[in-house]
Coordinates of C-alpha atoms in Angstrom, one line a residue:
M293 CA 0.0 0.0 0.0
A294 CA 1.4 3.3 -1.0
S295 CA -0.2 5.4 1.8
C296 CA -2.9 5.3 4.4
S297 CA -5.1 7.3 2.0
S298 CA -4.5 4.9 -0.8
L299 CA -5.6 2.0 1.4
L300 CA -8.9 3.8 1.9
F301 CA -9.4 5.0 -1.7
Y302 CA -8.6 1.5 -3.1
L303 CA -11.1 -0.9 -1.6
V304 CA -10.3 -4.0 -3.6
F305 CA -7.1 -5.9 -3.1
L306 CA -5.7 -8.9 -4.8
N307 CA -4.4 -12.0 -3.1
F308 CA -1.5 -12.9 -5.3
L309 CA 0.3 -16.3 -5.6
Y310 CA 3.7 -16.6 -7.3
L311 CA 2.3 -19.6 -9.1
G312 CA -0.1 -17.4 -10.9
C313 CA -3.1 -17.8 -8.6
T314 CA -5.0 -14.5 -8.0
E315 CA -8.2 -13.6 -6.4
T316 CA -10.0 -10.4 -5.4
E317 CA -11.1 -9.3 -1.9
T318 CA -12.7 -5.9 -1.1
R319 CA -11.2 -4.2 1.5
N320 CA -14.9 -0.2 3.9
E321 CA -27.7 9.0 12.4
T322 CA -30.4 6.7 12.2
H323 CA -34.0 6.5 13.4
Y324 CA -33.4 3.1 15.1
D325 CA -34.3 -0.2 18.5
T326 CA -34.1 -3.7 19.7
T327 CA -31.2 -5.4 21.5
G328 CA -30.1 -8.9 21.9
E329 CA -28.4 -10.6 24.7
N330 CA -25.2 -12.6 24.0
H331 CA -22.4 -14.0 26.0
S332 CA -19.4 -12.5 24.2
V333 CA -15.9 -11.3 24.6
S334 CA -16.2 -7.6 25.3
L335 CA -13.3 -5.3 24.5
S336 CA -13.0 -1.7 23.6
F337 CA -10.2 0.4 22.0
S338 CA -9.8 4.1 21.7
L339 CA -9.8 5.2 18.0
S340 CA -7.3 7.8 17.7
S341 CA 13.8 -7.2 7.8
V342 CA 15.0 -9.9 9.9
P343 CA 14.7 -13.7 9.8
L344 CA 11.5 -14.7 11.6
S345 CA 12.8 -17.9 13.1
H346 CA 11.9 -17.7 16.8
N347 CA 10.2 -20.8 18.1
A348 CA 9.4 -22.0 14.5
S349 CA 9.1 -25.6 15.5
S350 CA 6.3 -24.9 18.0
S351 CA 3.9 -23.2 15.5
Q352 CA 1.9 -26.3 14.8
E353 CA 1.4 -27.0 18.5
A354 CA 0.3 -23.5 19.1
L355 CA -2.3 -23.8 16.3
Q356 CA -3.7 -27.0 17.6
S357 CA -4.3 -25.3 21.0
S358 CA -6.0 -22.3 19.4
S359 CA -9.6 -21.7 18.6
L360 CA -9.0 -22.3 14.9
V361 CA -9.2 -26.1 15.1
S362 CA -12.9 -25.9 16.0
L363 CA -13.9 -23.6 13.1
P364 CA -15.8 -25.1 10.2
K365 CA -14.7 -25.4 6.6
G366 CA -16.0 -22.9 4.1
H367 CA -17.3 -23.3 0.6
G368 CA -14.8 -23.4 -2.2
H369 CA -11.2 -22.3 -2.6
H370 CA -11.3 -18.9 -1.1
R371 CA -14.6 -18.9 0.7
S372 CA -14.8 -19.5 4.4
R373 CA -17.1 -18.4 7.1
G374 CA -16.2 -18.0 10.8
A375 CA -18.1 -20.0 13.4
V376 CA -20.6 -18.4 15.6
P377 CA -18.4 -17.7 18.6
S378 CA -19.1 -19.0 22.1
S379 CA -17.0 -17.8 25.0
P380 CA -17.3 -16.4 28.5
S381 CA -17.8 -12.7 28.8
I382 CA -14.6 -10.5 29.0
D383 CA -15.3 -6.8 29.0
Y384 CA -12.7 -4.6 27.5
K385 CA -13.0 -1.0 26.1
S386 CA -10.6 1.4 24.5
S387 CA -10.4 4.3 22.0
F388 CA -9.1 4.8 18.4
K389 CA -7.8 7.6 16.3
Y390 CA -9.8 8.6 13.2
S391 CA -8.0 10.1 10.3
M392 CA -9.4 8.6 7.1
A393 CA -9.0 5.2 8.9
L394 CA -9.9 3.8 12.3
I395 CA -6.5 3.2 13.9
V396 CA -6.5 1.1 17.0
S397 CA -3.5 0.3 19.2
L398 CA -3.2 -3.3 20.3
P399 CA -0.5 -5.0 22.4
I400 CA 0.9 -8.1 20.8
G401 CA 3.6 -10.6 22.0
T402 CA 5.1 -11.5 25.3
P403 CA 6.0 -9.1 26.8
P404 CA 3.4 -7.0 24.8
Q405 CA 4.5 -4.5 22.2
P406 CA 1.8 -1.9 21.3
L407 CA 1.1 -1.7 17.5
S408 CA -1.1 0.5 15.4
M409 CA -3.6 -1.3 13.2
V410 CA -6.3 -0.2 10.8
L411 CA -9.7 -1.7 11.9
D412 CA -10.9 -3.2 8.7
T413 CA -14.3 -5.0 8.4
G414 CA -13.4 -5.7 4.8
S415 CA -10.3 -7.9 5.5
Q416 CA -9.8 -11.3 7.0
L417 CA -6.1 -11.7 7.8
S418 CA -4.6 -9.4 10.4
W419 CA -1.0 -8.4 9.7
I420 CA 1.6 -6.3 11.5
Q421 CA 4.9 -4.6 10.6
C422 CA 7.8 -6.8 11.7
Q423 CA 11.4 -5.5 12.0
R424 CA 14.2 -6.1 14.5
K425 CA 14.7 -3.1 16.7
L426 CA 18.4 -2.1 16.6
P427 CA 19.8 -0.2 19.7
R428 CA 21.4 2.6 17.6
N429 CA 18.4 3.1 15.3
P430 CA 15.5 5.5 16.1
P431 CA 12.5 3.8 17.8
T432 CA 10.0 2.3 15.4
T433 CA 6.3 1.3 15.6
S434 CA 7.1 -2.1 14.2
F435 CA 7.0 -5.5 16.0
D436 CA 10.3 -7.2 16.9
P437 CA 9.7 -11.0 16.9
S438 CA 12.9 -11.6 18.7
L439 CA 11.6 -9.8 21.8
S440 CA 8.4 -12.0 22.1
S441 CA 8.7 -15.4 23.8
S442 CA 5.2 -16.4 22.5
F443 CA 6.1 -15.6 18.8
S444 CA 6.3 -18.5 16.3
N445 CA 6.6 -18.9 12.6
L446 CA 3.9 -21.0 10.8
S447 CA 5.7 -23.9 9.2
C448 CA 5.2 -25.0 5.6
N449 CA 3.6 -28.3 7.0
S450 CA 0.8 -26.4 8.6
P451 CA -2.6 -27.1 7.0
L452 CA -3.1 -23.4 6.7
C453 CA -0.1 -23.2 4.5
M454 CA -1.2 -26.0 2.2
L455 CA -2.3 -24.7 -1.3
Q456 CA -5.0 -27.4 -1.4
N457 CA -6.6 -26.1 1.8
P458 CA -10.0 -25.2 0.4
D459 CA -11.1 -22.5 2.8
F460 CA -8.0 -20.3 3.2
T461 CA -8.5 -17.0 1.5
L462 CA -4.8 -16.2 1.2
P463 CA -2.7 -18.2 -1.4
T464 CA 0.7 -18.9 0.1
S465 CA 4.1 -20.3 -0.8
C466 CA 6.9 -22.0 1.2
E467 CA 10.1 -20.0 1.6
N468 CA 13.0 -20.9 3.9
K469 CA 10.8 -23.6 5.5
V470 CA 8.3 -21.0 6.7
C471 CA 4.9 -20.0 5.2
H472 CA 5.1 -16.9 3.1
Y473 CA 2.3 -14.7 1.8
S474 CA 1.9 -11.7 -0.6
Y475 CA -0.8 -9.1 -0.8
F476 CA -1.2 -7.0 -3.9
Y477 CA -3.5 -4.0 -3.5
A478 CA -5.4 -2.3 -6.3
D479 CA -3.0 0.5 -6.5
G480 CA -0.2 -2.0 -7.2
T481 CA 1.5 -1.7 -3.8
L482 CA 2.6 -4.8 -1.9
A483 CA 2.5 -6.2 1.6
E484 CA 4.3 -9.5 2.1
G485 CA 5.9 -11.5 4.8
N486 CA 5.5 -14.7 6.8
L487 CA 2.4 -16.2 8.5
V488 CA 3.1 -16.4 12.2
T489 CA 1.3 -16.9 15.6
D490 CA 1.4 -14.7 18.6
K491 CA -0.8 -13.5 21.4
F492 CA -2.8 -10.3 21.9
T493 CA -2.6 -9.0 25.5
L494 CA -5.8 -7.2 26.1
S495 CA -5.0 -6.4 29.8
P496 CA -2.6 -7.8 32.4
S497 CA -5.2 -10.6 33.1
K498 CA -6.6 -11.1 29.6
T499 CA -4.4 -12.7 26.9
T500 CA -5.7 -14.5 23.9
T501 CA -4.6 -17.9 22.7
P502 CA -2.0 -17.8 19.8
F503 CA -3.4 -16.0 16.7
V504 CA -2.5 -16.5 13.1
L505 CA -1.1 -13.2 11.8
G506 CA 0.8 -11.9 8.9
C507 CA 4.2 -10.6 9.8
T508 CA 5.1 -8.3 6.9
T509 CA 8.7 -7.3 6.1
S510 CA 7.7 -5.4 2.9
S511 CA 5.1 -2.7 3.1
S512 CA 5.2 1.1 2.9
E513 CA 2.3 1.4 5.4
A514 CA 3.0 2.6 8.9
Q515 CA 0.0 0.7 10.3
G516 CA -0.9 -3.0 10.1
I517 CA -4.4 -4.4 9.5
L518 CA -6.9 -5.7 12.1
G519 CA -9.0 -8.0 9.9
M520 CA -12.6 -8.0 11.2
N521 CA -14.7 -9.7 8.4
L522 CA -16.6 -13.1 8.7
G523 CA -13.6 -15.2 7.7
R524 CA -12.3 -17.9 10.1
L525 CA -8.9 -16.1 10.4
S526 CA -10.4 -12.8 11.2
F527 CA -9.8 -11.3 14.7
P528 CA -13.4 -11.9 15.9
S529 CA -13.4 -15.5 14.7
Q530 CA -10.0 -16.4 16.2
A531 CA -10.9 -14.6 19.5
K532 CA -14.4 -16.2 19.5
I533 CA -16.0 -12.7 19.8
S534 CA -19.7 -12.6 19.1
K535 CA -20.1 -8.8 18.9
F536 CA -18.0 -5.8 18.2
S537 CA -18.9 -2.1 17.6
Y538 CA -17.4 1.3 17.0
C539 CA -18.4 4.9 17.1
V540 CA -16.6 7.0 14.4
P541 CA -16.2 10.7 15.5
L542 CA -16.6 13.7 13.3
R543 CA -13.4 14.5 11.5
Q544 CA -12.3 18.0 12.5
G545 CA -11.6 20.8 10.0
T546 CA -7.9 21.1 10.9
P547 CA -5.7 18.1 10.1
R548 CA -3.7 18.8 13.2
I549 CA -6.6 17.6 15.4
T550 CA -7.1 13.8 15.3
P551 CA -10.5 12.9 16.8
M552 CA -10.9 9.9 19.0
G553 CA -13.7 7.3 18.8
T554 CA -14.6 4.2 20.8
F555 CA -14.4 0.6 19.9
Y556 CA -16.0 -2.3 21.9
L557 CA -15.4 -6.0 21.4
G558 CA -18.4 -7.7 23.0
Q559 CA -21.4 -6.1 24.7
N560 CA -22.0 -2.4 24.1
P561 CA -23.9 -0.7 26.9
N562 CA -25.5 1.7 24.3
S563 CA -27.0 -1.1 22.2
R564 CA -30.5 -0.7 23.6
T565 CA -30.8 2.4 21.3
F566 CA -29.7 0.6 18.2
Q567 CA -31.9 -0.4 15.3
Y568 CA -30.8 -3.6 13.4
V569 CA -30.9 -5.0 9.9
N570 CA -30.3 -8.6 9.0
L571 CA -27.1 -9.5 7.1
L572 CA -27.9 -11.0 3.7
S573 CA -26.3 -14.3 2.5
F574 CA -26.3 -15.8 -0.9
P575 CA -25.1 -19.4 -0.8
Q576 CA -25.6 -19.8 -4.5
L577 CA -23.0 -17.1 -5.2
Q578 CA -20.2 -18.4 -2.9
S579 CA -17.9 -19.2 -5.8
K580 CA -18.7 -16.3 -8.0
P581 CA -15.6 -14.0 -8.8
N582 CA -17.4 -10.7 -8.0
F583 CA -19.0 -11.8 -4.7
D584 CA -17.3 -11.7 -1.3
P585 CA -19.2 -14.1 1.1
L586 CA -16.9 -12.9 4.0
A587 CA -18.2 -9.3 3.8
Y588 CA -21.0 -7.9 5.9
T589 CA -23.7 -7.7 3.2
L590 CA -26.4 -5.1 4.0
P591 CA -30.0 -5.1 2.8
M592 CA -29.9 -1.6 1.3
T593 CA -33.1 -0.4 -0.4
G594 CA -32.7 3.1 -1.5
I595 CA -31.2 6.6 -1.3
M596 CA -32.8 10.0 -0.6
I597 CA -31.3 13.4 -1.4
G598 CA -32.9 16.6 -0.1
G599 CA -36.0 14.7 0.8
K600 CA -36.4 13.2 -2.6
K601 CA -36.2 9.4 -3.0
L602 CA -34.1 8.6 -6.0
N603 CA -35.5 6.2 -8.7
I604 CA -33.1 3.3 -8.0
P605 CA -34.5 -0.2 -8.1
V606 CA -33.8 -2.3 -5.0
S607 CA -32.2 -4.9 -7.3
V608 CA -29.3 -2.5 -7.9
F609 CA -28.2 -3.0 -4.3
R610 CA -28.4 -6.8 -4.5
P611 CA -25.8 -9.1 -6.2
D612 CA -26.7 -10.4 -9.7
A613 CA -26.0 -13.9 -11.0
G614 CA -22.2 -13.1 -11.2
G615 CA -22.0 -11.5 -7.7
S616 CA -21.9 -7.9 -8.9
G617 CA -24.0 -5.4 -7.0
Q618 CA -23.3 -6.7 -3.5
T619 CA -23.7 -4.0 -0.9
M620 CA -21.2 -4.2 2.0
I621 CA -20.2 -2.1 5.0
D622 CA -16.4 -1.5 5.2
S623 CA -14.7 0.4 8.0
G624 CA -11.4 0.2 6.0
S625 CA -12.9 2.2 3.1
Q626 CA -12.9 6.0 3.5
Y627 CA -15.7 6.8 1.1
T628 CA -18.9 5.2 -0.1
F629 CA -18.9 3.7 -3.6
L630 CA -21.9 2.8 -5.8
V631 CA -22.3 0.7 -8.9
D632 CA -23.0 2.6 -12.1
E633 CA -26.9 2.6 -12.0
A634 CA -27.0 3.9 -8.5
Y635 CA -24.2 6.4 -8.9
S636 CA -25.6 7.9 -12.1
K637 CA -28.9 8.6 -10.2
V638 CA -27.1 10.3 -7.4
R639 CA -25.0 12.3 -9.7
E640 CA -28.0 13.3 -11.8
E641 CA -29.7 14.7 -8.7
V642 CA -26.6 16.5 -7.4
V643 CA -26.1 18.1 -10.9
R644 CA -29.7 19.1 -11.0
V645 CA -29.6 21.1 -7.7
A646 CA -26.0 22.3 -7.7
G647 CA -24.6 21.6 -11.2
R648 CA -23.7 25.2 -11.9
R649 CA -21.1 25.0 -9.1
L650 CA -19.6 21.7 -10.3
K651 CA -15.9 21.7 -11.0
Q652 CA -15.9 20.4 -14.6
G653 CA -13.4 17.7 -15.6
Y654 CA -12.2 17.2 -12.0
V655 CA -12.0 13.7 -10.6
H656 CA -10.7 13.0 -7.1
G657 CA -9.0 9.7 -6.3
G658 CA -9.8 8.4 -9.7
S659 CA -13.5 7.8 -8.9
M660 CA -15.2 10.9 -7.4
D661 CA -16.3 13.5 -9.9
M662 CA -19.0 15.4 -7.9
C663 CA -16.6 18.1 -6.8
F664 CA -17.0 21.8 -6.3
D665 CA -14.9 25.0 -6.1
G666 CA -17.4 27.3 -4.4
N667 CA -18.5 28.0 -0.9
P668 CA -19.2 24.5 0.7
I669 CA -21.9 25.8 3.0
E670 CA -23.9 27.1 0.1
I671 CA -23.4 23.9 -1.9
E672 CA -24.4 21.8 1.0
R673 CA -27.6 23.9 1.4
L674 CA -28.4 23.2 -2.3
I675 CA -27.8 19.5 -2.0
G676 CA -29.5 19.0 1.4
D677 CA -29.5 16.0 3.6
M678 CA -28.8 12.5 2.3
V679 CA -30.4 9.3 3.6
F680 CA -29.3 5.7 3.1
Q681 CA -32.3 3.4 3.4
F682 CA -32.3 -0.3 4.5
E683 CA -34.8 -3.0 5.3
N684 CA -36.9 -2.8 8.5
G685 CA -37.3 0.9 8.0
V686 CA -33.7 1.7 9.1
E687 CA -32.4 4.9 7.8
V688 CA -28.9 6.4 8.1
L689 CA -29.1 10.1 7.9
I690 CA -26.2 12.1 6.5
N691 CA -26.7 15.7 7.5
K692 CA -26.1 18.3 4.7
E693 CA -23.1 19.5 6.7
R694 CA -21.4 16.1 6.1
V695 CA -22.3 15.5 2.5
L696 CA -19.1 17.2 1.2
D697 CA -15.5 16.4 2.1
D698 CA -12.6 18.8 1.9
V699 CA -10.1 17.1 -0.4
G700 CA -7.7 20.0 -0.4
G701 CA -6.9 23.0 -2.6
G702 CA -10.3 24.6 -1.9
V703 CA -12.1 21.7 -3.5
H704 CA -15.0 19.9 -1.8
C705 CA -16.4 16.6 -3.1
V706 CA -19.5 14.6 -2.4
G707 CA -18.2 11.6 -0.4
I708 CA -19.4 9.1 -3.0
G709 CA -17.4 7.5 -5.8
Q710 CA -18.2 5.3 -8.7
S711 CA -17.3 1.7 -8.1
S712 CA -16.5 0.9 -11.7
M713 CA -13.9 3.7 -11.9
L714 CA -12.2 2.0 -8.9
G715 CA -12.2 -1.4 -10.5
T716 CA -14.8 -3.1 -8.3
S717 CA -18.5 -4.1 -8.9
S718 CA -19.8 -3.7 -5.4
N719 CA -21.7 -1.0 -3.4
I720 CA -19.5 -0.1 -0.4
F721 CA -20.6 1.9 2.6
G722 CA -17.4 3.6 3.8
N723 CA -16.4 5.2 7.1
F724 CA -17.0 8.8 5.9
H725 CA -20.7 8.1 6.1
Q726 CA -20.4 6.3 9.5
Q727 CA -19.4 9.4 11.4
N728 CA -21.4 10.1 14.6
L729 CA -22.9 6.7 14.3
W730 CA -22.6 3.6 16.4
V731 CA -22.2 0.5 14.2
E732 CA -22.5 -2.9 15.9
F733 CA -21.7 -6.2 14.3
D734 CA -23.7 -9.0 16.0
L735 CA -22.0 -12.1 14.6
A736 CA -24.1 -14.5 16.6
R737 CA -27.4 -13.1 15.3
R738 CA -26.0 -12.1 11.9
K739 CA -27.2 -8.5 12.3
V740 CA -25.8 -5.0 12.0
G741 CA -27.1 -2.3 14.3
F742 CA -27.0 1.5 13.9
G743 CA -27.4 4.2 16.5
A744 CA -26.9 8.0 16.2
A745 CA -24.4 9.4 18.7
D746 CA -22.0 12.2 19.4
C747 CA -18.9 10.0 18.9
T748 CA -16.4 12.8 19.9
R749 CA -17.6 12.3 23.5
S750 CA -16.7 9.4 25.7
V751 CA -19.3 6.8 25.1

């Protein structure tokens, strides 16, 4: 990945195998009620190359003792689904930084080393930066495997490293007797390294069993990835967490101010105010190239702008026979992206009410062309509020003050891009439109809950 912003602009990444195997994975204020009781791991976080040979022989033993061995197989080569977790309740809360991405800090290893990771509901495998810390070099935010007694490389003999393993989403290769992986993102940048196991230390008394992680030695990104999708190697699946939620704060006007939000793993005390939608599943599309069964697929039904419901058929927000048109929520994606039929209707309405202020020929990030030069307050007044509609009468309100994003140089763009210009065929609900909103992922009940909130406050 070239930069944090490119991670967020480019939502589709390719899992690349040197043998030629590739596959694609998308990387992301309501009027709302109901709550469900679950026994879950509860945690909360504040949002704000060296040979990896330590304890290599013990990696298989560590895996056998972890929660992975009890998880079911998926459907097809790169399709897997995490088990519905079951575990005693462990409450943990913290905060995260929000600056185009949700950046949590998690302590990994024994003794723990704090690492920054992008909370990404569009990814499965979590990976971290690995580099030996040299005494004479400046301090780094990377992880030093040699300092962790619980660190272990995953051997080539591990079932997770076998190419024939049908439910592993990440093609691998064997290098120097350890399991090697490579991620190519849509912008052409690369993250690669070894598959390893180590522990997350959530508090002095709360430590996970060994997790499978990527330990990258080749990435330009300062942060790692905390994979939070439905895959069996995601953080929730490996930790057997049945719920997680986050509240994305409003991004401030000055880049020097980094707002902080809240992230729970497990029960959220605010959930009684949430309104829920059921996650959609399409078993018949599991093997289709344009469909991601590990994503959180939302039952979107429509879009309103300025009180006017746009003429977009519900079928536009549902996958077709080839999997195109899936609507997913992705915390790792900065903006929202729509397939051509939905995007054209949104753009048509924006041009109708504010077209004279449109910056002609300007495209931001390769996919956003509803951009303006003029006074953003006046343009927001012309466009009005935006509402994303879902089944069960759930509506996510985007106030007119949050319709435009300042992209620099005096230019402001509607925070919606065209999926096809990005190279994907899905509708993606990004974190820009999740500001001042609780989003809860109830894995046990297969629901997503929304609740309006002031996320800049301690919640």
